[in-house]
Amino acid sequence: MIDENTPEPGDLAASFARLIASTGPMSIAQFMGEANAHYYASRDPLGADGDFITAPEISQMFGEMVGLWCAHLALEARIARFHYVELGPGRGTLARDALAAMARFGLKPDVHLIEGSPALQAVQRGLGLEARWHDSIETVPNDAPMIVIANEFFDALPVRQLVKTGGHWAERGVDFQNDIFVPVATPRLMDAAIPAPIRAQADQAEDGAILELHPAAAAIGYEIAHRISQQGGAALFIDYGYADLALGSSLQAVKKHFRVDPFIAPGTADLTAHVDFGELARIAASHGLTAQGPANQGDWLMALGLAVRAERLIAANPDHADSVTAALHRLTDSSEMGELFKVLALRHPNWPESAGF
Ligand code: SAH
């Protein structure tokens, strides 16, 4: 899968080191953004043989529940046609399973996959789905309502970090010292970058506290909210994150299913950070949209009928009872993905409530 034009990971570390040597520490956002762009461009990181596994890769039931959610909403909204838009579709598994579930209700939306990674886009094209690919939501047509789905997409977008230093918020950056990348407080003071809704809390934070801002997620959130407010529709965001501000760095790296130091070998591990669902809901509200959640993934899946679906799958294929039961546990249990992952739904104010909340 590695394109011969893609530089080796060592090259990325070397170019980061050169950049830092000439212009000083790079921001966390730039480090994370470029490391992930490199990481995703060159490989399919998903699955048991890869670096990490996601809910749709655990079981077809996950995509089926997302498809059921879409079908319920489209039927309640009584729309003749709509665009199914998925951000960061990975291997395309969620889209495939969700579209199959919708087809059982006679629904056949136009499919738009937003994928920045050439390697993953190739995997998605291999599924034989009737779909169009885009670099951003901007080129998705505006002639019908859109239902936008994003699972583990926002957590891969670069976060900016500020660190409280001498009573002020400074840009947190990455320096290169003694041949290793290390996080540092840069001299760039950024008090003005603290958003109004969290200013009071930020003022009370002690020196050394870290605050994460999500400019990339917010920009995409604004675009989706704008489009839905104009052409109708809804969105479903599933990710790990929080509704209320939590201080601290949530930046983490995963490689071969283990957590590794995010500052070692940039571009060779998946970097993620917690999603600020409160901010995404506020952005939606500023465009007149209505939010539901964030709910816990486990509760949401159960409310949509995951347990019933599991029983049916087991009845139809008793040999698979153990694996279906294990998947059910993994997706819903509080010790697994059930509480860590949250579900946020947004909708045009004229659209009906969506299921599962
Ligand atoms: N939704 C899939 C894959 C999650 S991995 C699943 O649940 O299995 C993250 C996905 O987001 C990948 O498809 C990755 O290529 C894509 N992605 C990450 N950063 C992106 C960016 N800046 N622009 C577009 N896609 C991005």
CSV table of C-alpha atoms and ligand atoms in Angstrom, one decimal:
chain,number,residue,atom,x,y,z
A,1,MET,CA,0.0,0.0,0.0
A,2,ILE,CA,2.9,2.4,0.5
A,3,ASP,CA,3.2,4.7,-2.5
A,4,GLU,CA,6.7,5.0,-3.8
A,5,ASN,CA,6.4,8.8,-3.7
A,6,THR,CA,5.6,8.8,0.0
A,7,PRO,CA,8.6,9.6,2.1
A,8,GLU,CA,9.6,7.1,4.7
A,9,PRO,CA,8.6,7.9,8.3
A,10,GLY,CA,12.2,8.7,9.1
A,11,ASP,CA,12.0,11.5,6.6
A,12,LEU,CA,9.1,13.1,8.4
A,13,ALA,CA,11.0,13.0,11.7
A,14,ALA,CA,14.1,14.5,9.9
A,15,SER,CA,12.1,17.2,8.3
A,16,PHE,CA,10.4,18.1,11.6
A,17,ALA,CA,13.8,18.3,13.2
A,18,ARG,CA,15.1,20.6,10.5
A,19,LEU,CA,12.1,22.8,10.7
A,20,ILE,CA,12.4,23.1,14.5
A,21,ALA,CA,16.2,23.8,14.1
A,22,SER,CA,15.5,26.7,11.8
A,23,THR,CA,12.2,28.2,13.2
A,24,GLY,CA,11.9,27.0,16.8
A,25,PRO,CA,9.4,24.6,18.3
A,26,MET,CA,6.4,23.7,16.1
A,27,SER,CA,2.9,23.8,17.5
A,28,ILE,CA,1.2,20.7,18.7
A,29,ALA,CA,-1.5,21.2,16.1
A,30,GLN,CA,1.1,21.3,13.2
A,31,PHE,CA,2.9,18.3,14.7
A,32,MET,CA,-0.3,16.3,15.0
A,33,GLY,CA,-1.8,17.4,11.7
A,34,GLU,CA,1.3,16.6,9.6
A,35,ALA,CA,2.0,13.4,11.4
A,36,ASN,CA,-1.5,12.1,10.8
A,37,ALA,CA,-1.6,13.3,7.2
A,38,HIS,CA,1.5,11.3,6.6
A,39,TYR,CA,0.3,8.3,8.6
A,40,TYR,CA,-3.1,8.0,6.9
A,41,ALA,CA,-1.9,8.8,3.4
A,42,SER,CA,0.4,5.8,3.3
A,43,ARG,CA,-1.5,2.9,4.8
A,44,ASP,CA,-4.7,1.2,5.9
A,45,PRO,CA,-4.2,1.2,9.7
A,46,LEU,CA,-7.4,-0.6,10.6
A,47,GLY,CA,-8.1,-4.1,11.8
A,48,ALA,CA,-6.5,-6.9,13.7
A,49,ASP,CA,-3.3,-6.8,11.6
A,50,GLY,CA,-3.1,-3.0,11.7
A,51,ASP,CA,-2.7,-0.5,14.5
A,52,PHE,CA,-6.2,-0.1,15.8
A,53,ILE,CA,-9.8,-1.4,15.4
A,54,THR,CA,-13.0,0.6,15.2
A,55,ALA,CA,-16.6,-0.2,16.0
A,56,PRO,CA,-17.7,-1.0,12.4
A,57,GLU,CA,-14.7,-3.3,12.1
A,58,ILE,CA,-15.7,-5.2,15.2
A,59,SER,CA,-19.1,-6.2,13.9
A,60,GLN,CA,-21.6,-5.5,11.1
A,61,MET,CA,-24.2,-4.8,13.8
A,62,PHE,CA,-22.6,-1.4,14.4
A,63,GLY,CA,-23.1,-0.2,10.8
A,64,GLU,CA,-26.6,-1.7,10.7
A,65,MET,CA,-27.6,0.3,13.8
A,66,VAL,CA,-26.3,3.5,12.1
A,67,GLY,CA,-28.2,2.5,8.9
A,68,LEU,CA,-31.4,2.0,11.0
A,69,TRP,CA,-30.9,5.4,12.6
A,70,CYS,CA,-30.7,7.0,9.1
A,71,ALA,CA,-33.7,5.0,7.8
A,72,HIS,CA,-35.9,6.0,10.7
A,73,LEU,CA,-35.0,9.6,10.3
A,74,ALA,CA,-35.4,9.7,6.5
A,75,LEU,CA,-38.8,8.0,6.7
A,76,GLU,CA,-40.0,10.2,9.5
A,77,ALA,CA,-38.8,13.3,7.6
A,78,ARG,CA,-40.7,12.0,4.5
A,79,ILE,CA,-38.0,13.0,2.1
A,80,ALA,CA,-37.9,11.5,-1.4
A,81,ARG,CA,-34.1,11.6,-1.7
A,82,PHE,CA,-31.1,12.5,0.4
A,83,HIS,CA,-27.3,12.5,0.3
A,84,TYR,CA,-25.5,10.0,2.6
A,85,VAL,CA,-22.3,11.8,3.5
A,86,GLU,CA,-19.6,10.0,5.5
A,87,LEU,CA,-16.5,11.7,6.8
A,88,GLY,CA,-13.3,9.6,7.1
A,89,PRO,CA,-14.9,6.2,6.1
A,90,GLY,CA,-11.8,4.1,6.8
A,91,ARG,CA,-12.3,0.8,5.0
A,92,GLY,CA,-15.8,1.7,4.0
A,93,THR,CA,-17.2,-1.0,6.3
A,94,LEU,CA,-19.7,1.3,8.1
A,95,ALA,CA,-21.0,2.8,4.8
A,96,ARG,CA,-21.4,-0.7,3.4
A,97,ASP,CA,-23.3,-2.1,6.4
A,98,ALA,CA,-25.4,1.1,6.9
A,99,LEU,CA,-26.4,1.3,3.3
A,100,ALA,CA,-27.4,-2.4,3.3
A,101,ALA,CA,-29.7,-1.7,6.3
A,102,MET,CA,-31.2,1.3,4.6
A,103,ALA,CA,-31.8,-0.7,1.4
A,104,ARG,CA,-34.1,-3.1,3.5
A,105,PHE,CA,-36.4,0.0,4.0
A,106,GLY,CA,-36.3,0.8,0.3
A,107,LEU,CA,-33.9,3.7,0.8
A,108,LYS,CA,-31.1,4.3,-1.7
A,109,PRO,CA,-29.4,7.6,-1.0
A,110,ASP,CA,-26.7,9.2,-3.1
A,111,VAL,CA,-23.4,8.3,-1.4
A,112,HIS,CA,-20.6,10.7,-0.8
A,113,LEU,CA,-17.4,9.6,0.9
A,114,ILE,CA,-15.0,12.3,2.2
A,115,GLU,CA,-11.6,10.7,2.4
A,116,GLY,CA,-8.2,12.5,2.5
A,117,SER,CA,-6.1,9.3,2.4
A,118,PRO,CA,-5.3,7.9,-1.1
A,119,ALA,CA,-4.6,4.5,0.5
A,120,LEU,CA,-7.9,4.3,2.3
A,121,GLN,CA,-9.8,5.7,-0.7
A,122,ALA,CA,-8.4,2.8,-2.7
A,123,VAL,CA,-9.7,0.3,-0.1
A,124,GLN,CA,-13.2,2.0,-0.2
A,125,ARG,CA,-13.3,2.0,-4.0
A,126,GLY,CA,-12.6,-1.8,-3.9
A,127,LEU,CA,-15.9,-2.4,-2.1
A,128,GLY,CA,-17.9,-1.7,-5.3
A,129,LEU,CA,-20.2,0.8,-3.7
A,130,GLU,CA,-21.9,3.2,-5.9
A,131,ALA,CA,-20.4,6.4,-4.5
A,132,ARG,CA,-18.6,9.6,-5.2
A,133,TRP,CA,-15.4,10.7,-3.4
A,134,HIS,CA,-14.6,14.2,-2.2
A,135,ASP,CA,-11.8,15.9,-0.4
A,136,SER,CA,-14.2,18.0,1.6
A,137,ILE,CA,-17.9,18.4,2.2
A,138,GLU,CA,-17.8,21.6,0.0
A,139,THR,CA,-18.3,19.7,-3.2
A,140,VAL,CA,-21.2,17.6,-2.1
A,141,PRO,CA,-24.3,18.8,-4.0
A,142,ASN,CA,-26.8,21.0,-2.2
A,143,ASP,CA,-29.9,19.8,-4.1
A,144,ALA,CA,-31.3,17.5,-1.4
A,145,PRO,CA,-31.0,17.1,2.4
A,146,MET,CA,-27.9,15.4,3.7
A,147,ILE,CA,-27.4,12.9,6.5
A,148,VAL,CA,-23.8,13.2,7.6
A,149,ILE,CA,-22.1,10.3,9.5
A,150,ALA,CA,-18.6,10.5,11.2
A,151,ASN,CA,-17.3,7.6,13.3
A,152,GLU,CA,-13.8,8.1,14.8
A,153,PHE,CA,-13.1,11.0,12.4
A,154,PHE,CA,-13.0,14.1,14.6
A,155,ASP,CA,-10.5,12.4,17.0
A,156,ALA,CA,-8.0,12.2,14.2
A,157,LEU,CA,-8.1,16.0,13.5
A,158,PRO,CA,-5.2,18.1,14.9
A,159,VAL,CA,-5.8,19.8,18.3
A,160,ARG,CA,-4.1,22.9,19.5
A,161,GLN,CA,-2.7,22.8,23.1
A,162,LEU,CA,-2.2,25.8,25.4
A,163,VAL,CA,-0.2,25.4,28.7
A,164,LYS,CA,-0.6,27.8,31.7
A,165,THR,CA,2.8,29.4,32.3
A,166,GLY,CA,3.3,32.2,34.8
A,167,GLY,CA,-0.4,33.0,34.9
A,168,HIS,CA,-0.8,33.1,31.1
A,169,TRP,CA,-1.7,30.6,28.4
A,170,ALA,CA,1.2,29.8,26.1
A,171,GLU,CA,1.1,27.8,22.9
A,172,ARG,CA,2.3,24.3,23.7
A,173,GLY,CA,4.8,23.1,21.1
A,174,VAL,CA,7.2,20.4,20.2
A,175,ASP,CA,11.0,20.9,20.4
A,176,PHE,CA,13.8,18.7,19.3
A,177,GLN,CA,16.4,18.3,22.1
A,178,ASN,CA,19.2,15.7,22.4
A,179,ASP,CA,17.8,13.8,19.4
A,180,ILE,CA,14.2,13.5,20.7
A,181,PHE,CA,11.0,15.4,20.3
A,182,VAL,CA,9.8,16.9,23.6
A,183,PRO,CA,6.6,18.9,24.4
A,184,VAL,CA,7.5,22.4,25.6
A,185,ALA,CA,5.7,25.7,26.5
A,186,THR,CA,6.6,28.1,23.7
A,187,PRO,CA,7.1,31.8,24.4
A,188,ARG,CA,4.0,32.6,22.3
A,189,LEU,CA,1.3,33.9,24.7
A,190,MET,CA,-2.2,33.0,23.6
A,191,ASP,CA,-4.6,34.3,26.3
A,192,ALA,CA,-6.8,35.8,23.6
A,193,ALA,CA,-7.3,32.4,22.0
A,194,ILE,CA,-9.4,31.1,25.0
A,195,PRO,CA,-13.0,30.8,23.8
A,196,ALA,CA,-15.5,32.8,25.8
A,197,PRO,CA,-17.6,29.8,27.1
A,198,ILE,CA,-14.5,28.4,28.9
A,199,ARG,CA,-12.8,31.6,29.9
A,200,ALA,CA,-13.8,31.5,33.6
A,201,GLN,CA,-12.7,27.9,34.0
A,202,ALA,CA,-9.4,28.7,32.2
A,203,ASP,CA,-8.7,31.6,34.5
A,204,GLN,CA,-8.8,29.4,37.6
A,205,ALA,CA,-6.5,26.7,36.2
A,206,GLU,CA,-3.1,26.3,37.9
A,207,ASP,CA,0.3,26.8,36.2
A,208,GLY,CA,1.2,23.7,34.2
A,209,ALA,CA,-2.5,23.0,33.2
A,210,ILE,CA,-3.1,22.1,29.6
A,211,LEU,CA,-6.1,23.2,27.6
A,212,GLU,CA,-7.0,21.7,24.2
A,213,LEU,CA,-8.6,23.7,21.4
A,214,HIS,CA,-10.1,22.1,18.3
A,215,PRO,CA,-9.8,24.5,15.4
A,216,ALA,CA,-10.0,21.8,12.7
A,217,ALA,CA,-13.0,20.1,14.2
A,218,ALA,CA,-14.7,23.4,14.7
A,219,ALA,CA,-14.1,24.4,11.1
A,220,ILE,CA,-15.7,21.2,9.8
A,221,GLY,CA,-18.5,21.5,12.4
A,222,TYR,CA,-19.3,25.0,11.1
A,223,GLU,CA,-19.3,23.7,7.5
A,224,ILE,CA,-21.6,20.8,8.3
A,225,ALA,CA,-24.0,23.0,10.4
A,226,HIS,CA,-24.1,25.6,7.7
A,227,ARG,CA,-25.0,23.0,5.0
A,228,ILE,CA,-27.7,21.3,7.1
A,229,SER,CA,-29.2,24.6,8.0
A,230,GLN,CA,-29.4,25.5,4.2
A,231,GLN,CA,-30.5,22.2,2.6
A,232,GLY,CA,-32.0,20.2,5.5
A,233,GLY,CA,-30.8,17.0,7.1
A,234,ALA,CA,-29.0,15.7,10.1
A,235,ALA,CA,-25.6,14.5,11.4
A,236,LEU,CA,-24.4,11.8,13.7
A,237,PHE,CA,-21.0,12.0,15.3
A,238,ILE,CA,-19.6,9.0,17.2
A,239,ASP,CA,-16.2,9.4,18.9
A,240,TYR,CA,-14.5,9.4,22.2
A,241,GLY,CA,-14.7,12.7,24.0
A,242,TYR,CA,-16.5,14.8,26.5
A,243,ALA,CA,-19.4,17.3,26.8
A,244,ASP,CA,-17.8,19.5,29.4
A,245,LEU,CA,-14.3,20.9,29.4
A,246,ALA,CA,-11.7,18.7,30.9
A,247,LEU,CA,-8.2,20.1,31.4
A,248,GLY,CA,-5.2,18.0,30.4
A,249,SER,CA,-3.6,16.6,27.3
A,250,SER,CA,-5.7,13.8,25.7
A,251,LEU,CA,-3.2,13.4,22.9
A,252,GLN,CA,-2.4,9.7,22.4
A,253,ALA,CA,-0.7,7.5,19.9
A,254,VAL,CA,-1.6,3.9,19.1
A,255,LYS,CA,0.5,1.4,17.2
A,256,LYS,CA,-0.1,-2.3,16.7
A,257,HIS,CA,-3.0,-2.0,19.3
A,258,PHE,CA,-0.7,-0.6,22.0
A,259,ARG,CA,-0.3,3.0,23.3
A,260,VAL,CA,3.0,4.5,22.4
A,261,ASP,CA,4.7,7.9,23.1
A,262,PRO,CA,3.0,10.4,20.7
A,263,PHE,CA,6.3,12.2,20.2
A,264,ILE,CA,8.4,9.2,19.1
A,265,ALA,CA,8.6,8.5,15.3
A,266,PRO,CA,5.9,10.9,14.1
A,267,GLY,CA,3.9,9.6,11.2
A,268,THR,CA,4.2,5.9,12.2
A,269,ALA,CA,1.3,5.8,14.8
A,270,ASP,CA,-2.3,6.9,14.9
A,271,LEU,CA,-2.5,10.2,16.9
A,272,THR,CA,-5.9,11.1,18.4
A,273,ALA,CA,-7.3,13.5,20.9
A,274,HIS,CA,-10.6,13.7,22.7
A,275,VAL,CA,-13.5,15.4,20.9
A,276,ASP,CA,-15.2,18.4,22.4
A,277,PHE,CA,-18.9,17.5,21.8
A,278,GLY,CA,-20.0,20.5,23.8
A,279,GLU,CA,-18.3,22.8,21.2
A,280,LEU,CA,-19.8,20.9,18.3
A,281,ALA,CA,-23.3,21.2,19.8
A,282,ARG,CA,-22.8,24.9,20.4
A,283,ILE,CA,-21.6,25.4,16.8
A,284,ALA,CA,-24.8,23.5,15.6
A,285,ALA,CA,-27.0,25.7,17.8
A,286,SER,CA,-25.4,28.8,16.4
A,287,HIS,CA,-26.8,27.8,13.0
A,288,GLY,CA,-30.3,27.0,14.5
A,289,LEU,CA,-29.8,23.2,14.5
A,290,THR,CA,-31.1,21.0,17.3
A,291,ALA,CA,-28.8,18.7,19.2
A,292,GLN,CA,-29.4,15.4,20.9
A,293,GLY,CA,-26.9,13.8,23.2
A,294,PRO,CA,-24.0,13.2,23.6
A,295,ALA,CA,-25.3,9.8,24.8
A,296,ASN,CA,-23.1,6.9,25.7
A,297,GLN,CA,-22.5,4.6,22.7
A,298,GLY,CA,-23.6,1.6,24.6
A,299,ASP,CA,-27.0,3.1,25.6
A,300,TRP,CA,-27.5,4.5,22.1
A,301,LEU,CA,-26.9,1.1,20.4
A,302,MET,CA,-29.1,-0.7,22.9
A,303,ALA,CA,-31.9,1.9,22.4
A,304,LEU,CA,-31.7,1.2,18.6
A,305,GLY,CA,-32.2,-2.5,19.2
A,306,LEU,CA,-28.6,-3.9,19.1
A,307,ALA,CA,-29.5,-6.8,21.5
A,308,VAL,CA,-32.4,-7.9,19.4
A,309,ARG,CA,-30.2,-7.8,16.3
A,310,ALA,CA,-27.6,-9.9,18.0
A,311,GLU,CA,-30.2,-12.5,19.0
A,312,ARG,CA,-31.4,-12.7,15.4
A,313,LEU,CA,-27.9,-13.2,14.1
A,314,ILE,CA,-27.3,-15.9,16.6
A,315,ALA,CA,-30.6,-17.7,15.8
A,316,ALA,CA,-29.7,-17.6,12.1
A,317,ASN,CA,-26.2,-18.8,12.7
A,318,PRO,CA,-25.7,-20.5,16.1
A,319,ASP,CA,-22.0,-21.3,15.2
A,320,HIS,CA,-21.3,-17.5,15.5
A,321,ALA,CA,-22.9,-17.1,18.9
A,322,ASP,CA,-19.6,-16.6,20.8
A,323,SER,CA,-18.3,-14.0,18.4
A,324,VAL,CA,-21.6,-12.1,18.2
A,325,THR,CA,-21.9,-12.0,22.0
A,326,ALA,CA,-18.3,-10.8,22.3
A,327,ALA,CA,-18.9,-8.0,19.8
A,328,LEU,CA,-22.0,-7.0,21.7
A,329,HIS,CA,-20.0,-6.8,24.9
A,330,ARG,CA,-17.2,-4.9,23.2
A,331,LEU,CA,-19.5,-2.3,21.7
A,332,THR,CA,-21.7,-1.6,24.7
A,333,ASP,CA,-20.0,-2.6,28.0
A,334,SER,CA,-18.8,0.3,30.2
A,335,SER,CA,-15.4,-1.4,30.6
A,336,GLU,CA,-15.1,-1.4,26.8
A,337,MET,CA,-16.4,1.1,24.3
A,338,GLY,CA,-19.8,1.6,25.8
A,339,GLU,CA,-19.2,4.7,27.9
A,340,LEU,CA,-15.9,6.1,26.5
A,341,PHE,CA,-17.5,6.6,23.1
A,342,LYS,CA,-20.3,9.2,22.8
A,343,VAL,CA,-22.9,9.8,20.2
A,344,LEU,CA,-24.1,13.3,19.2
A,345,ALA,CA,-26.9,13.9,16.8
A,346,LEU,CA,-27.7,17.2,15.1
A,347,ARG,CA,-30.7,18.1,12.9
A,348,HIS,CA,-32.4,20.8,11.0
A,349,PRO,CA,-35.0,22.4,13.3
A,350,ASN,CA,-37.8,21.2,11.0
A,351,TRP,CA,-36.6,17.6,11.1
A,352,PRO,CA,-38.1,15.0,13.5
A,353,GLU,CA,-36.2,13.8,16.5
A,354,SER,CA,-33.8,11.0,15.8
A,355,ALA,CA,-33.8,7.5,17.4
A,356,GLY,CA,-31.7,6.2,20.3
A,357,PHE,CA,-31.5,9.2,22.8
B,1,SAH,N1,-14.6,5.8,10.2
B,1,SAH,C1,-13.7,4.7,10.0
B,1,SAH,C2,-12.3,5.1,10.1
B,1,SAH,C3,-11.7,5.8,11.3
B,1,SAH,S1,-10.0,6.2,11.1
B,1,SAH,C4,-14.0,3.6,11.0
B,1,SAH,O1,-14.8,3.9,11.9
B,1,SAH,O2,-13.5,2.5,10.9
B,1,SAH,C5,-10.0,7.9,10.6
B,1,SAH,C6,-10.5,8.2,9.2
B,1,SAH,O3,-10.5,9.7,9.0
B,1,SAH,C7,-9.7,7.7,8.1
B,1,SAH,O4,-10.5,7.3,7.1
B,1,SAH,C8,-8.8,8.8,7.8
B,1,SAH,O5,-8.2,8.7,6.5
B,1,SAH,C9,-9.7,10.0,7.9
B,1,SAH,N2,-9.1,11.3,8.1
B,1,SAH,C10,-8.3,11.6,9.1
B,1,SAH,N3,-7.9,12.9,9.0
B,1,SAH,C11,-8.5,13.4,8.0
B,1,SAH,C12,-8.5,14.7,7.4
B,1,SAH,N4,-7.8,15.7,7.9
B,1,SAH,N5,-9.3,14.8,6.3
B,1,SAH,C13,-10.0,13.8,5.8
B,1,SAH,N6,-10.0,12.6,6.3
B,1,SAH,C14,-9.3,12.4,7.4
